[in-house]
PDB file of C-alpha atoms and ligand atoms in Angstrom:
ATOM      1  CA  ALA A  30     -15.491  -6.804  11.572  1.00  0.00           C
ATOM      2  CA  ILE A  31     -14.787  -7.657   7.643  1.00  0.00           C
ATOM      3  CA  GLU A  32     -12.954  -4.630   6.246  1.00  0.00           C
ATOM      4  CA  ARG A  33     -11.414  -3.144   3.451  1.00  0.00           C
ATOM      5  CA  THR A  34      -8.214  -1.436   3.115  1.00  0.00           C
ATOM      6  CA  PHE A  35      -6.079  -0.023   0.277  1.00  0.00           C
ATOM      7  CA  SER A  36      -2.638  -1.322  -0.281  1.00  0.00           C
ATOM      8  CA  ILE A  37       0.350  -0.396  -2.613  1.00  0.00           C
ATOM      9  CA  ILE A  38       3.308  -2.391  -3.412  1.00  0.00           C
ATOM     10  CA  LYS A  39       5.837   0.519  -4.353  1.00  0.00           C
ATOM     11  CA  PRO A  40       8.280   1.008  -6.897  1.00  0.00           C
ATOM     12  CA  ASP A  41      11.218  -0.573  -5.044  1.00  0.00           C
ATOM     13  CA  ALA A  42       9.286  -3.633  -4.858  1.00  0.00           C
ATOM     14  CA  VAL A  43       8.225  -4.138  -8.301  1.00  0.00           C
ATOM     15  CA  ALA A  44      11.560  -3.316  -9.378  1.00  0.00           C
ATOM     16  CA  LYS A  45      12.620  -6.219  -7.148  1.00  0.00           C
ATOM     17  CA  ASN A  46      10.177  -8.419  -8.812  1.00  0.00           C
ATOM     18  CA  VAL A  47       8.576  -9.405  -5.159  1.00  0.00           C
ATOM     19  CA  ILE A  48       4.857  -8.722  -6.109  1.00  0.00           C
ATOM     20  CA  GLY A  49       3.710 -12.650  -5.803  1.00  0.00           C
ATOM     21  CA  GLU A  50       5.618 -13.000  -2.786  1.00  0.00           C
ATOM     22  CA  ILE A  51       3.957  -9.994  -1.418  1.00  0.00           C
ATOM     23  CA  TYR A  52       0.679 -11.176  -2.526  1.00  0.00           C
ATOM     24  CA  SER A  53       1.333 -14.621  -1.048  1.00  0.00           C
ATOM     25  CA  ARG A  54       1.801 -12.712   2.377  1.00  0.00           C
ATOM     26  CA  PHE A  55      -1.325 -11.028   2.304  1.00  0.00           C
ATOM     27  CA  GLU A  56      -3.002 -14.531   1.249  1.00  0.00           C
ATOM     28  CA  LYS A  57      -1.356 -16.526   4.099  1.00  0.00           C
ATOM     29  CA  SER A  58      -2.728 -13.917   6.411  1.00  0.00           C
ATOM     30  CA  GLY A  59      -5.899 -14.335   5.452  1.00  0.00           C
ATOM     31  CA  LEU A  60      -6.431 -11.093   3.400  1.00  0.00           C
ATOM     32  CA  ARG A  61      -8.363 -11.442  -0.147  1.00  0.00           C
ATOM     33  CA  ILE A  62      -7.395  -9.248  -3.143  1.00  0.00           C
ATOM     34  CA  VAL A  63     -10.735  -7.860  -4.141  1.00  0.00           C
ATOM     35  CA  ALA A  64      -9.418  -5.410  -6.569  1.00  0.00           C
ATOM     36  CA  ALA A  65      -5.824  -4.527  -8.287  1.00  0.00           C
ATOM     37  CA  LYS A  66      -4.175  -2.705 -10.781  1.00  0.00           C
ATOM     38  CA  MET A  67      -0.688  -2.019 -11.978  1.00  0.00           C
ATOM     39  CA  VAL A  68      -0.169   1.735 -12.650  1.00  0.00           C
ATOM     40  CA  HIS A  69       2.683   4.175 -13.107  1.00  0.00           C
ATOM     41  CA  LEU A  70       1.560   7.071 -11.400  1.00  0.00           C
ATOM     42  CA  THR A  71       1.699  10.480 -12.602  1.00  0.00           C
ATOM     43  CA  GLN A  72       3.135  13.465 -10.450  1.00  0.00           C
ATOM     44  CA  ALA A  73      -0.292  14.413  -9.838  1.00  0.00           C
ATOM     45  CA  GLN A  74      -1.688  11.478  -8.736  1.00  0.00           C
ATOM     46  CA  ALA A  75       1.444  11.016  -6.221  1.00  0.00           C
ATOM     47  CA  GLU A  76       0.727  14.434  -4.856  1.00  0.00           C
ATOM     48  CA  GLY A  77      -2.803  14.162  -4.362  1.00  0.00           C
ATOM     49  CA  PHE A  78      -2.856  10.688  -2.869  1.00  0.00           C
ATOM     50  CA  TYR A  79      -0.069  11.894  -0.055  1.00  0.00           C
ATOM     51  CA  ALA A  80      -1.616  15.388  -0.136  1.00  0.00           C
ATOM     52  CA  VAL A  81      -1.995  14.756   4.142  1.00  0.00           C
ATOM     53  CA  HIS A  82       2.213  14.771   3.805  1.00  0.00           C
ATOM     54  CA  LYS A  83       2.260  18.068   1.602  1.00  0.00           C
ATOM     55  CA  GLU A  84       4.358  20.070   4.281  1.00  0.00           C
ATOM     56  CA  ARG A  85       6.224  17.144   5.528  1.00  0.00           C
ATOM     57  CA  PRO A  86      10.203  17.557   4.867  1.00  0.00           C
ATOM     58  CA  PHE A  87      10.119  14.263   3.190  1.00  0.00           C
ATOM     59  CA  PHE A  88       7.326  15.027   0.766  1.00  0.00           C
ATOM     60  CA  LYS A  89       9.138  15.944  -2.411  1.00  0.00           C
ATOM     61  CA  ASP A  90      11.554  12.775  -2.271  1.00  0.00           C
ATOM     62  CA  LEU A  91       8.222  10.731  -1.491  1.00  0.00           C
ATOM     63  CA  VAL A  92       6.501  11.679  -4.588  1.00  0.00           C
ATOM     64  CA  SER A  93       9.464  11.425  -6.817  1.00  0.00           C
ATOM     65  CA  PHE A  94      10.116   7.863  -5.153  1.00  0.00           C
ATOM     66  CA  MET A  95       6.118   6.903  -5.956  1.00  0.00           C
ATOM     67  CA  ILE A  96       6.724   8.025  -9.226  1.00  0.00           C
ATOM     68  CA  SER A  97       9.805   6.451 -10.471  1.00  0.00           C
ATOM     69  CA  GLY A  98       8.438   3.375 -11.845  1.00  0.00           C
ATOM     70  CA  PRO A  99       5.113   1.341 -11.656  1.00  0.00           C
ATOM     71  CA  VAL A 100       3.179   0.555  -8.529  1.00  0.00           C
ATOM     72  CA  MET A 101       0.857  -2.403  -7.855  1.00  0.00           C
ATOM     73  CA  MET A 102      -2.171  -1.357  -6.072  1.00  0.00           C
ATOM     74  CA  GLN A 103      -4.675  -3.424  -4.108  1.00  0.00           C
ATOM     75  CA  VAL A 104      -7.881  -3.345  -2.070  1.00  0.00           C
ATOM     76  CA  LEU A 105      -7.531  -6.079   0.582  1.00  0.00           C
ATOM     77  CA  GLU A 106     -10.514  -7.631   2.282  1.00  0.00           C
ATOM     78  CA  GLY A 107     -10.782  -9.530   5.532  1.00  0.00           C
ATOM     79  CA  GLU A 108     -11.694  -9.895   9.161  1.00  0.00           C
ATOM     80  CA  ASN A 109      -9.565  -6.796  10.708  1.00  0.00           C
ATOM     81  CA  ALA A 110      -7.807  -6.119   7.476  1.00  0.00           C
ATOM     82  CA  ILE A 111      -6.808  -2.330   8.262  1.00  0.00           C
ATOM     83  CA  ALA A 112      -4.716  -3.617  11.305  1.00  0.00           C
ATOM     84  CA  LEU A 113      -3.977  -6.994  10.232  1.00  0.00           C
ATOM     85  CA  ASN A 114      -2.464  -5.652   6.932  1.00  0.00           C
ATOM     86  CA  ARG A 115      -0.545  -2.998   9.151  1.00  0.00           C
ATOM     87  CA  GLU A 116       0.578  -5.970  11.045  1.00  0.00           C
ATOM     88  CA  ILE A 117       2.090  -7.851   8.478  1.00  0.00           C
ATOM     89  CA  MET A 118       3.863  -4.878   6.669  1.00  0.00           C
ATOM     90  CA  GLY A 119       5.793  -4.098   9.873  1.00  0.00           C
ATOM     91  CA  ALA A 120       6.913  -0.501  10.899  1.00  0.00           C
ATOM     92  CA  THR A 121       7.365   2.281   8.449  1.00  0.00           C
ATOM     93  CA  ASN A 122      11.024   2.216   9.103  1.00  0.00           C
ATOM     94  CA  PRO A 123      12.325  -1.430   8.070  1.00  0.00           C
ATOM     95  CA  LYS A 124      15.046  -0.831  10.884  1.00  0.00           C
ATOM     96  CA  ASP A 125      12.124  -1.171  13.133  1.00  0.00           C
ATOM     97  CA  ALA A 126      10.187  -3.744  11.714  1.00  0.00           C
ATOM     98  CA  ALA A 127       9.342  -6.851  13.365  1.00  0.00           C
ATOM     99  CA  LEU A 128      11.216  -9.878  11.865  1.00  0.00           C
ATOM    100  CA  GLY A 129       9.073 -11.930   9.140  1.00  0.00           C
ATOM    101  CA  THR A 130       7.172  -8.216   8.219  1.00  0.00           C
ATOM    102  CA  ILE A 131       6.800  -7.355   4.623  1.00  0.00           C
ATOM    103  CA  ARG A 132       9.097  -4.411   5.290  1.00  0.00           C
ATOM    104  CA  ALA A 133      11.734  -6.110   7.291  1.00  0.00           C
ATOM    105  CA  ASP A 134      12.358  -8.836   4.490  1.00  0.00           C
ATOM    106  CA  PHE A 135      11.900  -6.268   1.496  1.00  0.00           C
ATOM    107  CA  ALA A 136      12.121  -2.562   2.142  1.00  0.00           C
ATOM    108  CA  SER A 137      15.583  -1.258   2.158  1.00  0.00           C
ATOM    109  CA  SER A 138      14.923   2.330   3.899  1.00  0.00           C
ATOM    110  CA  ILE A 139      12.208   4.460   5.203  1.00  0.00           C
ATOM    111  CA  ASP A 140      11.712   6.226   1.922  1.00  0.00           C
ATOM    112  CA  GLU A 141      11.722   2.654  -0.299  1.00  0.00           C
ATOM    113  CA  ASN A 142       9.719   0.666   2.222  1.00  0.00           C
ATOM    114  CA  ALA A 143       8.014  -1.585  -0.120  1.00  0.00           C
ATOM    115  CA  VAL A 144       4.491  -1.113   0.579  1.00  0.00           C
ATOM    116  CA  HIS A 145       1.944   1.219   1.496  1.00  0.00           C
ATOM    117  CA  GLY A 146      -1.100   0.311   3.702  1.00  0.00           C
ATOM    118  CA  SER A 147      -4.135   2.334   5.089  1.00  0.00           C
ATOM    119  CA  ASP A 148      -3.927   3.678   8.575  1.00  0.00           C
ATOM    120  CA  GLY A 149      -7.571   3.500   9.840  1.00  0.00           C
ATOM    121  CA  GLN A 150     -11.078   3.295   8.796  1.00  0.00           C
ATOM    122  CA  ASP A 151     -11.155   6.849   7.380  1.00  0.00           C
ATOM    123  CA  THR A 152      -8.175   6.918   5.256  1.00  0.00           C
ATOM    124  CA  ALA A 153      -9.104   3.151   4.068  1.00  0.00           C
ATOM    125  CA  LYS A 154     -12.400   4.624   2.657  1.00  0.00           C
ATOM    126  CA  GLU A 155     -10.525   7.752   0.957  1.00  0.00           C
ATOM    127  CA  GLU A 156      -7.372   5.888  -0.179  1.00  0.00           C
ATOM    128  CA  ILE A 157      -9.750   3.183  -2.116  1.00  0.00           C
ATOM    129  CA  ALA A 158     -11.986   5.739  -3.389  1.00  0.00           C
ATOM    130  CA  PHE A 159      -8.876   7.772  -4.636  1.00  0.00           C
ATOM    131  CA  PHE A 160      -7.762   5.155  -7.341  1.00  0.00           C
ATOM    132  CA  PHE A 161     -10.689   2.367  -7.343  1.00  0.00           C
ATOM    133  CA  SER A 162     -14.375   3.022  -8.562  1.00  0.00           C
ATOM    134  CA  ASP A 163     -17.035   0.957  -7.053  1.00  0.00           C
ATOM    135  CA  ASN A 164     -17.689  -1.369 -10.053  1.00  0.00           C
ATOM    136  CA  GLU A 165     -13.805  -2.456  -9.697  1.00  0.00           C
ATOM    137  CA  LEU A 166     -14.298  -3.617  -6.606  1.00  0.00           C
ATOM    138  CA  CYS A 167     -15.125  -7.697  -6.858  1.00  0.00           C
ATOM    139  CA  ALA A 168     -17.470  -8.999  -4.421  1.00  0.00           C
ATOM    140  CA  ARG A 169     -16.993 -12.719  -3.488  1.00  0.00           C
ATOM    141  CA  THR A 170     -19.525 -14.953  -5.722  1.00  0.00           C
ATOM    142  CA  ARG A 171     -18.585 -18.394  -4.199  1.00  0.00           C
TER     143      ARG A 171
HETATM  144  P1  CMP B 220       3.598   5.319   3.317  1.00  0.00           P
HETATM  145  O1  CMP B 220       2.853   4.437   4.537  1.00  0.00           O
HETATM  146  O2  CMP B 220       3.366   5.101   2.154  1.00  0.00           O
HETATM  147  O3  CMP B 220       3.180   6.906   3.669  1.00  0.00           O
HETATM  148  C1  CMP B 220       4.279   8.118   3.439  1.00  0.00           C
HETATM  149  C2  CMP B 220       5.526   7.549   3.295  1.00  0.00           C
HETATM  150  O4  CMP B 220       6.467   8.436   3.320  1.00  0.00           O
HETATM  151  C3  CMP B 220       5.847   6.379   4.189  1.00  0.00           C
HETATM  152  O5  CMP B 220       5.104   5.196   3.810  1.00  0.00           O
HETATM  153  C4  CMP B 220       7.430   6.296   4.114  1.00  0.00           C
HETATM  154  O6  CMP B 220       8.004   5.743   3.012  1.00  0.00           O
HETATM  155  C5  CMP B 220       7.639   7.841   3.789  1.00  0.00           C
HETATM  156  N1  CMP B 220       8.290   8.426   4.795  1.00  0.00           N
HETATM  157  C6  CMP B 220       9.872   9.246   4.652  1.00  0.00           C
HETATM  158  N2  CMP B 220      10.333   9.581   5.551  1.00  0.00           N
HETATM  159  C7  CMP B 220       9.098   9.424   6.647  1.00  0.00           C
HETATM  160  C8  CMP B 220       9.152   9.765   7.863  1.00  0.00           C
HETATM  161  N3  CMP B 220       9.906  10.499   8.744  1.00  0.00           N
HETATM  162  N4  CMP B 220       7.716   9.596   8.569  1.00  0.00           N
HETATM  163  C9  CMP B 220       6.712   8.679   8.044  1.00  0.00           C
HETATM  164  N5  CMP B 220       6.857   8.581   6.705  1.00  0.00           N
HETATM  165  C10 CMP B 220       8.110   9.149   5.965  1.00  0.00           C
END
């Protein structure tokens, strides 16, 4: 089925100037960008977005990393978009990420791992709604 998923290009990848290369990976895999914005997240936004990880030992470092510089946020649409995006991102820890995946090629550690992608249908819906209003999601007209 055609799905939408939420994606973040994290501060490490924005700093490396590889937004375009990562967009190219999305496009080559068949994913379409249907919404996008560049934002320097506030602490409150980062804490809210990652609230599910609040009790995890890495939470503080995760939030400070995510506010260390601008991020590029996008909604990706396509057949099986949620799983497809996770496949092209590779494993959370770049050490475990398959050859040719975004994290294998651009991430340096489990903390600075270049991209985020929704892990399921419910989180995709929630995460898209956290940062985008309905009128910011563009339908294809041709
Ligand atoms: P992300 O998909 O953005 O979701 C939470 C982030 O926490 C994750 O990517 C990693 O960058 C980071 N993180 C740091 N340590 C861990 C860990 N042990 N397990 C999962 N995520 C971690």
